[in-house]
XYZ file of C-alpha atoms in Angstrom:
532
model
C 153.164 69.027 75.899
C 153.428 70.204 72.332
C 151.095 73.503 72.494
C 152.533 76.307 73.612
C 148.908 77.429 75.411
C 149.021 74.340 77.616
C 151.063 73.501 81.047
C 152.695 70.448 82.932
C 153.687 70.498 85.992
C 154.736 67.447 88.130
C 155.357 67.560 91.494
C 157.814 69.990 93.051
C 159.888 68.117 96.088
C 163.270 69.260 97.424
C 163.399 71.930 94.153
C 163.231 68.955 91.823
C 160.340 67.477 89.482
C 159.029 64.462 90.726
C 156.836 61.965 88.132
C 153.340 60.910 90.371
C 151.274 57.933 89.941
C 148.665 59.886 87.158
C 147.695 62.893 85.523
C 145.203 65.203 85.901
C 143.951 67.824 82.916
C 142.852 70.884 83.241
C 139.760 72.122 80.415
C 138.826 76.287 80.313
C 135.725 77.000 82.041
C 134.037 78.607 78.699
C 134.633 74.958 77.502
C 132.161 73.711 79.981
C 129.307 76.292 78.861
C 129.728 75.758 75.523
C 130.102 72.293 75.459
C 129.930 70.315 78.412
C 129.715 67.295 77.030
C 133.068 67.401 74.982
C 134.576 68.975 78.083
C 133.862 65.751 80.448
C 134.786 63.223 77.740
C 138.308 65.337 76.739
C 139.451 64.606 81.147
C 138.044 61.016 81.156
C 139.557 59.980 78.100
C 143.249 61.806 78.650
C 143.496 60.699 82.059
C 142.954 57.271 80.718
C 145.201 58.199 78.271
C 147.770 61.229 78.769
C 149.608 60.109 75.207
C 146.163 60.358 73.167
C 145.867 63.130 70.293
C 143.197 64.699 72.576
C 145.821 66.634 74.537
C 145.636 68.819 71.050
C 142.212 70.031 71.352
C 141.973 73.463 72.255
C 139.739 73.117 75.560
C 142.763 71.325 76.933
C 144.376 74.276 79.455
C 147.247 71.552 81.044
C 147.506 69.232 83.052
C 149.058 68.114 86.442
C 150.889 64.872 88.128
C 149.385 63.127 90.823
C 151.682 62.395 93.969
C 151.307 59.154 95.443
C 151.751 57.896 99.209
C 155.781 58.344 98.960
C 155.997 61.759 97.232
C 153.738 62.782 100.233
C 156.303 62.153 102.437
C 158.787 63.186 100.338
C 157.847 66.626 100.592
C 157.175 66.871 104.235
C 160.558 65.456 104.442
C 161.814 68.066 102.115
C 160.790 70.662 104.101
C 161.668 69.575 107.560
C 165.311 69.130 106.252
C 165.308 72.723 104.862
C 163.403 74.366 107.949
C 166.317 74.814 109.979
C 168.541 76.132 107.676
C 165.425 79.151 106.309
C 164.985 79.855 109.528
C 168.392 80.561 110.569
C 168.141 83.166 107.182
C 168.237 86.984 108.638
C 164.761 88.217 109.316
C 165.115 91.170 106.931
C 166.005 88.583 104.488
C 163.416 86.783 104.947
C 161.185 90.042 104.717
C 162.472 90.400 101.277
C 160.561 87.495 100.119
C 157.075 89.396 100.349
C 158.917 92.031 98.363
C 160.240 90.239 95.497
C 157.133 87.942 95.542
C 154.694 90.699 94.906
C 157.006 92.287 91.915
C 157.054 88.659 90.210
C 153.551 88.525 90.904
C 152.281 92.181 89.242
C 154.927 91.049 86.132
C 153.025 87.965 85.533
C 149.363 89.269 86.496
C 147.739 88.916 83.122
C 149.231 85.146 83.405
C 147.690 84.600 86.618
C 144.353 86.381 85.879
C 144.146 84.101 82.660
C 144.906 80.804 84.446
C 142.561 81.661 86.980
C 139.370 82.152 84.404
C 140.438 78.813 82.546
C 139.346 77.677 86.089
C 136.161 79.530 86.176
C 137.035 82.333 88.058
C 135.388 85.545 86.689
C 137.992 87.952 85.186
C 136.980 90.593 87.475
C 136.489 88.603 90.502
C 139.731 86.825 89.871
C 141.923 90.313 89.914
C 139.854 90.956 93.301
C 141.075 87.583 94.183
C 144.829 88.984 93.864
C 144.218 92.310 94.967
C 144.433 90.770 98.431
C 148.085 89.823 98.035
C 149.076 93.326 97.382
C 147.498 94.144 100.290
C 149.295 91.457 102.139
C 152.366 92.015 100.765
C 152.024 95.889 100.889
C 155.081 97.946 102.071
C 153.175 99.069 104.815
C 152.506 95.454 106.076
C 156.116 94.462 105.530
C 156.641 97.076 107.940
C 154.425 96.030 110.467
C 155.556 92.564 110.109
C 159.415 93.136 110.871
C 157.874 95.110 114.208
C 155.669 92.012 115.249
C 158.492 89.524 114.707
C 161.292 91.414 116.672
C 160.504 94.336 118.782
C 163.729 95.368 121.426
C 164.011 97.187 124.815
C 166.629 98.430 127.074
C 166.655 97.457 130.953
C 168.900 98.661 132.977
C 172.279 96.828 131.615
C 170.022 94.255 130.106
C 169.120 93.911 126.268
C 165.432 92.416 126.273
C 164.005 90.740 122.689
C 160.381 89.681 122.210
C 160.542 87.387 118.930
C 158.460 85.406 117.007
C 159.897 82.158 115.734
C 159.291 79.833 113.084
C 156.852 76.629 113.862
C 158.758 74.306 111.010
C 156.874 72.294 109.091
C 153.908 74.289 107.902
C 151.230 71.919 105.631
C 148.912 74.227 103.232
C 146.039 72.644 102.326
C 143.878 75.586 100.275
C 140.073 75.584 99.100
C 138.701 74.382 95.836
C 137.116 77.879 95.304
C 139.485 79.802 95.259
C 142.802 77.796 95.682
C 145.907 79.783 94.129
C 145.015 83.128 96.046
C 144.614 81.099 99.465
C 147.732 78.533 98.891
C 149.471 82.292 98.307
C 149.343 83.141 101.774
C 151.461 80.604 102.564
C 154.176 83.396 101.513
C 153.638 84.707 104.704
C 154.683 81.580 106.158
C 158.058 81.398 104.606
C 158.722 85.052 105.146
C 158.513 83.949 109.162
C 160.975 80.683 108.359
C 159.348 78.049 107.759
C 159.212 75.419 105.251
C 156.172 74.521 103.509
C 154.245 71.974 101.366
C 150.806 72.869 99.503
C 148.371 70.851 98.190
C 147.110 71.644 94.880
C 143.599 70.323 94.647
C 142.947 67.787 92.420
C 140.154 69.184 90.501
C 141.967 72.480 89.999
C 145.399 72.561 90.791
C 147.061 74.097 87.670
C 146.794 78.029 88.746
C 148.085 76.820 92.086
C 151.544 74.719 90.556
C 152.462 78.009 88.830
C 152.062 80.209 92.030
C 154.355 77.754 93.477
C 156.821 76.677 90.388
C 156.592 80.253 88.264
C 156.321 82.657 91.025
C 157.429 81.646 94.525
C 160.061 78.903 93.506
C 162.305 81.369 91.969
C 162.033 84.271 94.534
C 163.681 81.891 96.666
C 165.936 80.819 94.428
C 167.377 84.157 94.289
C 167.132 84.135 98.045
C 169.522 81.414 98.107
C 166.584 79.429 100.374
C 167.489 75.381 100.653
C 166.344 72.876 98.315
C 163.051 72.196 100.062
C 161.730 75.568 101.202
C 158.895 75.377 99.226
C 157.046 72.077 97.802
C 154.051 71.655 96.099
C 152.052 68.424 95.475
C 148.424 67.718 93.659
C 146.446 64.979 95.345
C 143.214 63.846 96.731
C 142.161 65.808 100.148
C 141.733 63.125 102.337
C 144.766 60.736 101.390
C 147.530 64.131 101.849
C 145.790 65.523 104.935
C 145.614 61.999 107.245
C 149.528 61.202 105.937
C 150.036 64.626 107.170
C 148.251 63.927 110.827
C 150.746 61.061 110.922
C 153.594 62.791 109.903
C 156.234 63.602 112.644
C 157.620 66.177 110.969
C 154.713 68.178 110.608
C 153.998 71.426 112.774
C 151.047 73.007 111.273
C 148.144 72.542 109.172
C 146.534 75.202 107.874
C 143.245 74.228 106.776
C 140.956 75.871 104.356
C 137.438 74.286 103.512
C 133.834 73.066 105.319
C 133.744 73.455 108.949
C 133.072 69.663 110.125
C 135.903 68.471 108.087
C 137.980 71.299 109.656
C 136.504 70.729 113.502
C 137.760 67.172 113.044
C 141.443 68.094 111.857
C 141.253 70.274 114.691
C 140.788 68.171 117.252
C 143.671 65.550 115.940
C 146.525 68.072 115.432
C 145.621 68.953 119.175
C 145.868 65.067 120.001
C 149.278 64.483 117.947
C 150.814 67.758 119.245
C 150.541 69.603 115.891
C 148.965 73.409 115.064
C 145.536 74.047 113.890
C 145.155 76.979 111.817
C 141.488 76.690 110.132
C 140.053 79.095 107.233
C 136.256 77.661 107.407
C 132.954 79.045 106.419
C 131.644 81.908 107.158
C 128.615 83.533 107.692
C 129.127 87.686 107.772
C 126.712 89.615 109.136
C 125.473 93.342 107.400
C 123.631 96.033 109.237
C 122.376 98.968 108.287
C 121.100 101.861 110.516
C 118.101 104.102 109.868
C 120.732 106.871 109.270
C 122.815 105.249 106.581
C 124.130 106.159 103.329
C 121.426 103.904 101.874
C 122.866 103.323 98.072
C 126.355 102.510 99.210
C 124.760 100.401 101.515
C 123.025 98.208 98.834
C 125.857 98.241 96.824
C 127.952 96.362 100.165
C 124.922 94.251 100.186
C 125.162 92.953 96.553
C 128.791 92.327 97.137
C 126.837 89.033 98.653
C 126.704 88.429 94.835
C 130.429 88.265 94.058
C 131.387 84.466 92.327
C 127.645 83.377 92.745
C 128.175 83.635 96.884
C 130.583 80.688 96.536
C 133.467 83.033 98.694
C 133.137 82.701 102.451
C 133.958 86.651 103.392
C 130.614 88.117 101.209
C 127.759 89.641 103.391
C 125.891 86.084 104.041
C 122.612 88.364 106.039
C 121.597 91.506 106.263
C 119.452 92.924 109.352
C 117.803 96.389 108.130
C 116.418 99.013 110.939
C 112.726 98.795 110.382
C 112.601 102.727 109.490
C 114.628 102.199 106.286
C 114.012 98.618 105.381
C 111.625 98.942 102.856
C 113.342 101.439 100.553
C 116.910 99.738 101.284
C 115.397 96.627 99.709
C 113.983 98.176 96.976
C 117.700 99.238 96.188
C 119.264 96.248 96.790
C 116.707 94.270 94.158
C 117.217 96.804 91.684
C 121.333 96.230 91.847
C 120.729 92.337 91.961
C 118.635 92.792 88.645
C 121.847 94.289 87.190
C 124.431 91.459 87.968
C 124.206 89.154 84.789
C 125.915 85.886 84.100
C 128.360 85.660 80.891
C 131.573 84.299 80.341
C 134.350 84.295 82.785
C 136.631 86.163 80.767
C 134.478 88.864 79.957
C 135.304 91.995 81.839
C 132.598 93.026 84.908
C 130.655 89.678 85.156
C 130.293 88.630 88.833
C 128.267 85.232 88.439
C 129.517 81.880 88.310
C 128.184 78.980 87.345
C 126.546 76.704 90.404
C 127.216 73.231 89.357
C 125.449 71.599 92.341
C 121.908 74.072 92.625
C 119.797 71.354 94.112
C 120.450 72.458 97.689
C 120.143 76.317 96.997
C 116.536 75.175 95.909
C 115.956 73.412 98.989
C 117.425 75.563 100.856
C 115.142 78.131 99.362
C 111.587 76.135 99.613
C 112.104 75.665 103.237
C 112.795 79.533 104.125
C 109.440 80.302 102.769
C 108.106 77.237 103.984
C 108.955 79.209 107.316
C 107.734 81.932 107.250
C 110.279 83.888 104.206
C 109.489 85.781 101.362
C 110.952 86.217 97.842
C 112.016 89.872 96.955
C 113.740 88.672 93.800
C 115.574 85.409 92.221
C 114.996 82.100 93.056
C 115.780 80.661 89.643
C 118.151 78.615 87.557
C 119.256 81.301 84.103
C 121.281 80.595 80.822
C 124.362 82.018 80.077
C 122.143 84.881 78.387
C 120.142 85.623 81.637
C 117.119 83.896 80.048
C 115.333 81.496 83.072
C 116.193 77.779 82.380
C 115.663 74.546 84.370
C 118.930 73.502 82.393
C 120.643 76.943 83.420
C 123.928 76.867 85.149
C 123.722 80.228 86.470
C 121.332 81.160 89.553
C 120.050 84.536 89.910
C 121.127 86.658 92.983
C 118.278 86.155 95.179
C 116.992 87.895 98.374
C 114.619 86.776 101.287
C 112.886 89.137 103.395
C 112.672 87.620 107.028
C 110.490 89.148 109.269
C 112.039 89.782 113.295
C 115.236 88.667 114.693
C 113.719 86.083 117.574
C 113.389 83.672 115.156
C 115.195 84.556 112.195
C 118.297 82.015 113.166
C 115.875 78.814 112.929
C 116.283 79.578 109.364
C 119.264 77.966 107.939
C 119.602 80.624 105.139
C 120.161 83.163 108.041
C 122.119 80.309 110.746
C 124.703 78.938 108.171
C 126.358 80.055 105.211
C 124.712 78.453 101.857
C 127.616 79.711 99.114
C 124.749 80.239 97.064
C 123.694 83.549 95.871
C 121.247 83.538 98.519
C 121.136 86.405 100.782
C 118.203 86.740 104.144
C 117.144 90.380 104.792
C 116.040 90.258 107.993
C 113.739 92.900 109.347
C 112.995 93.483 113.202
C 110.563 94.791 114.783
C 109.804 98.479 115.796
C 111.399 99.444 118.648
C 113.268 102.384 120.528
C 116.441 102.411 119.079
C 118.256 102.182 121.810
C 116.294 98.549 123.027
C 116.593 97.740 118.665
C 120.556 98.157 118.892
C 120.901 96.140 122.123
C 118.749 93.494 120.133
C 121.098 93.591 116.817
C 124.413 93.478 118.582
C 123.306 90.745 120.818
C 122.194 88.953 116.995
C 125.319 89.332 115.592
C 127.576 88.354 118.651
C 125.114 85.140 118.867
C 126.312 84.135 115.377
C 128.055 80.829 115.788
C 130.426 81.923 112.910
C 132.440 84.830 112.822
C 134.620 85.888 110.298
C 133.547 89.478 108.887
C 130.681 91.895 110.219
C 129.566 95.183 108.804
C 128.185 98.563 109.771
C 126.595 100.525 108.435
C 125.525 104.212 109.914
C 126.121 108.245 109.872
C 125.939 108.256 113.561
C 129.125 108.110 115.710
C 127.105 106.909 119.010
C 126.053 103.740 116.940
C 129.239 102.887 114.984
C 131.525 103.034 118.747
C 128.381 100.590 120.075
C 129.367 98.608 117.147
C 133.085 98.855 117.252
C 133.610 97.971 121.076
C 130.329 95.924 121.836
C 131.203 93.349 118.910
C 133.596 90.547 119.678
C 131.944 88.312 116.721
C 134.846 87.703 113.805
C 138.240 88.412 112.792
C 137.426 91.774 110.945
C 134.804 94.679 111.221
C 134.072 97.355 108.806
C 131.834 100.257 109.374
C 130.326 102.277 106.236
C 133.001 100.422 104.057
C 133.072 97.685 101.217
C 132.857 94.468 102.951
C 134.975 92.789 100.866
C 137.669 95.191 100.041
C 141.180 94.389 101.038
C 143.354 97.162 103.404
C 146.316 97.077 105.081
C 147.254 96.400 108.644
C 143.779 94.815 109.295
C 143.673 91.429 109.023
C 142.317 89.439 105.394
C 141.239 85.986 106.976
C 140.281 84.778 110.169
C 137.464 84.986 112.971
C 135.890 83.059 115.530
C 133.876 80.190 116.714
C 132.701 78.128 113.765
C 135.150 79.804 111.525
C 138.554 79.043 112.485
C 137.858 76.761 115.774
C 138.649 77.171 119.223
C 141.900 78.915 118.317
C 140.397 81.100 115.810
C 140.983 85.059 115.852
C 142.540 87.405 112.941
C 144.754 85.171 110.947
C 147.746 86.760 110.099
C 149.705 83.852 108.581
C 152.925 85.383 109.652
C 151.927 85.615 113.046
C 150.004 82.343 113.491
C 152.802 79.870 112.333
C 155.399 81.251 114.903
C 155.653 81.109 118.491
C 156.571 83.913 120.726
C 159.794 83.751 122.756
C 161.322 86.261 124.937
C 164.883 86.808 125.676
C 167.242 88.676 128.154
C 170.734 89.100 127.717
C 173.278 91.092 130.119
C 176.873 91.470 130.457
C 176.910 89.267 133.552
C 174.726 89.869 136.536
C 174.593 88.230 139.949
C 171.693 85.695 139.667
C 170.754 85.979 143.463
C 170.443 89.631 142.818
C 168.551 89.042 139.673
C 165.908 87.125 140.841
C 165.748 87.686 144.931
C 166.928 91.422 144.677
C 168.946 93.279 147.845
């Protein structure tokens, strides 16, 4: 393509560039609030015609190839012939990947960040977005990895080794919402030996070909990885995921997206002898004790806010101890008031836009209809804040719900909504010892689980918390909910969130197998195993 602004990428199979059966174009988000209209028509009419002089216009960010049925093959193919070769790579070799990964990664940040807000991510969510991978990829991590994938012991003459080995074939299929920062974990995957293939989604795959083509691709290069280590293809959910299911060669899926779709790739991987690993919705729980730092717990709470509540890991409910609910709500409303929509480039906006608000409405009508109130929101807004039936922006909203026995009948409070729609729920008065029996035994009954919070000054309640709570992947206690650490886990959790297997998902960890090993200089075997 002739402007220097704009991308193509076609597939990536076996470290070559493969043509597909289409093209798909990326427009910048600001082109779709300032003019949606021109946006829509520039996508129809290039990908009815790539060659036309509309490719020119400066909406157009780049475009993408669509893989058909045989280039989906083609790349699980690629991979399973260079598995066994990356695997057989030395471990601290391997390791190095993370390494080199996150250096390319901070030298082309502003890139990433950019292609990321052309795909209406918010400039300062986006950079949250990638904050995660340093995290990941943090020397401290690396460290902890090499000691979970080969750990060592001496017995008696015998050399013992507990190892973690590569599944093969791992098949990344990452969320619309958020795609290049998910499909990135998949980093972790090769750094534990296997091959992989991502799909890039076809309504936004562009920031997720150039984590693959400018950043990972050439890390291995330099690695001296096989053709095939790494593949990337852009097609349509349902067509790459069932050729996957049927695919031989194919170890794992890892799954990122609504939990009914994921449920049901579950249960066929299990049938066709293949891994499961599922990144599905969430639905986080936030409490805060009568003896909490109140403003830093509103602003955890309005982290709920963050991309318009379309991000699975923001506080989804909040239950309040009666004592402090009141004037912790009054905070939170007045830090919702301050979160303002605007353009996704612009530095400190939060919001984005809600394409499909009908359901947030309904959602909305039918808490109150039970029994919910409306502490602030509850309306469509311009890109200027002003309220707008035609607005593309909804305003962070809060519900107070009054008592925890039947505050889950509410689906704002039972499921996530990834709307900007956050529950308060309020119990009733009660000894605080009988009140925190009450809470933890609300948040363990959660049928999701992939984040909970605390928040408290008291040490008696935050070790209730910390050993009583088996609900999710990750707890924090007086802490952003959201932030990123190291050592502690980024994704994962229980029960509707990442299946029956579902626990802390450390990528590394969860597309390898453990294997133990003893080796001696020779040793009776009748001795060995039946003793004197």
């Amino acid at each position: 393509m002739s402007d220097a602004r704009q991308r193509s990428y076609r597939s990536y199979i076996g470290d070559k560039d493969v043509d597909g059966v289409g093209w798909v174009y990326t427009v910048s988000s600001r082109s779709m609030l300032e003019d949606v209209f021109t946006s829509v028509s520039l996508k129809r009419s290039l990908e009815r015609d790539p060659d036309s002089d509309a490719v020119h216009h400066p909406y157009v960010v780049g475009r993408c190839a669509v893989a058909g049925q045989a280039d989906i093959d083609a790349a699980v193919e690629a991979a399973a012939s260079a598995a066994p070769a990356w695997a057989a790579t030395p471990l601290p070799r391997r390791l190095d990947l993370g390494r080199r990964f996150r250096e390319r990664l901070l030298a082309h940040w502003d890139e990433f960040v950019d292609l990321l807000v052309a795909e209406a991510h918010p400039r300062t969510v986006a950079k949250w977005e990638l904050s995660c991978l340093l995290q990941v990829l943090s020397e401290e991590n690396l460290a902890w990895y090499e000691q979970q994938m080969h750990a060592e012991f001496r017995h008696g003459e015998r050399r013992l080794i507990v190892r973690q080995l590569p599944d093969g074939v791992v098949c990344v299929n990452p969320p619309q919402n958020a795609p290049a920062p998910s499909a990135a974990l998949a980093v972790l995957s090769l750094m534990a030996g296997n091959a992989v293939v991502i799909r890039a989604p076809r309504s936004v795959p562009l920031s997720t070909m150039f984590l693959v083509r400018d950043l990972v691709a050439p890390v291995l290069r330099e690695l001296d990885a096989p053709p095939g280590t790494v593949n990337v293809i852009c097609g349509k959910p349902v067509e790459v995921i069932d050729r996957w299911l049927a695919h031989p060669l194919v170890d794992d899926i890892f799954y990122f997206g609504g939990t009914e779709e994921g449920l049901r790739i579950q249960r066929e991987c299990v049938e066709r002898g293949k891994k499961p690993i599922l990144e599905l919705a969430g639905n986080d729980g936030l409490v805060v004790w009568h003896d909490a730092d109140l403003a830093l717990a509103a602003e955890a709470i309005t982290e709920s806010f963050v991309g318009s509540g379309q991000i699975c890991m923001v506080p989804n409910y909040v239950v309040a101890h009666p004592a402090i609910a009141d004037e912790l709500l009054a905070l939170v409303v007045e830090r919702a008031a301050q979160i303002r929509p605007g353009y996704p480039q612009d530095e400190g906006v939060l919001l984005a836009p809600v394409r499909r608000s009908e359901k947030f409405f309904e959602l909305l009508t039918r808490a109150v209809d039970q029994g919910a109130t409306i502490a602030c929101g509850g309306r469509r807004v311009e890109l200027d804040g002003t309220p707008s039936e035609a607005g593309v922006f909804l305003e962070p909203t809060v519900v107070r719900v009054e008592g925890l026995a039947g505050a889950r009948e509410l689906d704002v409070v039972r499921h996530e909504t990834f709307f900007p729609l956050l529950p308060f729920v309020v119990p009733p008065a009660a000894p605080d010892d009988e009140l925190l029996d009450l809470v933890l035994a609300f948040v363990n009954t959660n049928e999701y689980g992939l984040r909970n919070s605390l928040w408290s000054g008291s040490e008696q309640v935050i070790d209730e918390f910390v050993r009583r709570v088996h609900n999710g992947g990750l707890l924090k206690v007086n802490d952003s909910h959201i932030g990123f650490l190291p050592y502690v886990p980024t994704h994962g959790g229980t029960g509707l969130t990442s299946g029956a297997f579902g626990e802390a998902n450390y990528p590394i960890l969860k597309t390898t197998h453990v294997q133990g090993v003893s080796i001696t200089p020779g040793i009776s075997p009748r001795r060995a195993a039946f003793g004197h």
